Coordinates of C-alpha atoms in Angstrom, one line a residue:
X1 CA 0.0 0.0 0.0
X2 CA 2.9 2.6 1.0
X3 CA 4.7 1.5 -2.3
X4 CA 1.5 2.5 -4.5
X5 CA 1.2 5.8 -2.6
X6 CA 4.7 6.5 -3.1
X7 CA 4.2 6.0 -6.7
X8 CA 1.3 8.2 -7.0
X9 CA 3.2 11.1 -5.5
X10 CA 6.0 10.9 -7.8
X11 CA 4.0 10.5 -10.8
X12 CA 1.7 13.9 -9.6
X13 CA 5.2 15.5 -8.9
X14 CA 6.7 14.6 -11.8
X15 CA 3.3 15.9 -14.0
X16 CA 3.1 19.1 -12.2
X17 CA 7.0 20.1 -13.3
X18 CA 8.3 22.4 -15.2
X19 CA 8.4 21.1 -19.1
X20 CA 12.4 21.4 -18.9
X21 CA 12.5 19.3 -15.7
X22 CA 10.0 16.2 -17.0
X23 CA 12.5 16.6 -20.6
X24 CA 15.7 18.2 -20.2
X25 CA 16.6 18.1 -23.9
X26 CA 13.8 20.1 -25.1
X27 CA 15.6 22.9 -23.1
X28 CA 19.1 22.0 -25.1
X29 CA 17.7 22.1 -28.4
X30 CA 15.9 26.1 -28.4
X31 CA 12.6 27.8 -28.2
X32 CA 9.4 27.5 -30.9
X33 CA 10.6 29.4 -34.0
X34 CA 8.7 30.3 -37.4
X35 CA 12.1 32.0 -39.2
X36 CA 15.6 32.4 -38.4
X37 CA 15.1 36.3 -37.4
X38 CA 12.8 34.1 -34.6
X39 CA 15.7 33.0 -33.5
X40 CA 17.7 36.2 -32.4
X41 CA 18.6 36.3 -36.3
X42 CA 18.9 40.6 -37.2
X43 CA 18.9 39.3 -41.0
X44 CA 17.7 36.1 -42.6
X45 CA 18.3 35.0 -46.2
X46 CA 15.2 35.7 -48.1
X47 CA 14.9 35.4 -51.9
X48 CA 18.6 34.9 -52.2
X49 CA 18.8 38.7 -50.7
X50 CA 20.1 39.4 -46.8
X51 CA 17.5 41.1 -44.8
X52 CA 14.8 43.3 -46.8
X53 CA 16.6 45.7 -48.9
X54 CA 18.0 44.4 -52.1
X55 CA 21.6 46.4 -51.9
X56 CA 22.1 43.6 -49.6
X57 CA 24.8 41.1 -50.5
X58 CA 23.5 37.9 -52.1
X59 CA 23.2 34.8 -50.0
X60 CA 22.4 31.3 -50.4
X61 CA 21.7 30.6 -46.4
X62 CA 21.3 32.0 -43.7
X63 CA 24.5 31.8 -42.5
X64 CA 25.8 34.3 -45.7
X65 CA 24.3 36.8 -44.0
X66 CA 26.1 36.3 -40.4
X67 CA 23.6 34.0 -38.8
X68 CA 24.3 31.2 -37.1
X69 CA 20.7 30.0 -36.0
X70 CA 18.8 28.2 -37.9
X71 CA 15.0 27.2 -37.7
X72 CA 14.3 23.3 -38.5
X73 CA 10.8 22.3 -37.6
X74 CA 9.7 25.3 -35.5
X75 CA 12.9 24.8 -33.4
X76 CA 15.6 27.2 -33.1
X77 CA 19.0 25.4 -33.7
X78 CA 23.1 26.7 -33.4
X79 CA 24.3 26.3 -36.5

């Protein structure tokens, strides 16, 4: 009986935590992202063009353009 409580607690303990607590590696791999600038990012490679104005050098990535974040499924990755 003390064993099954036991095991309730920690399993209601380890619900109520904090998302990084329960997984750790969500934590490591960055925050919800829907572009590069998401990610801290001042200018992203868009239409082969660094940041909005077209006297900007052309790029074929992101990282052309002095970025070193990258967005991959909504996640925000170090490049």
């Amino acid at each position: 009986m003390h064993l099954k409580v036991c095991f309730l607690i920690l399993v209601l303990l380890g619900f109520f935590a904090p998302i990084e607590a329960r997984a750790p590696f969500l934590k490591r791999w960055g925050s919800f992202c829907r572009s590069e600038s998401d990610c801290g990012c001042d200018q992203v490679c868009e239409n082969n063009v660094c940041g909005s104005n077209p006297a900007h050098f052309y790029c074929n990535t992101h990282k052309d353009c002095y970025c070193n974040k990258a967005c991959l499924n909504n996640m925000c990755f170090t490049a």
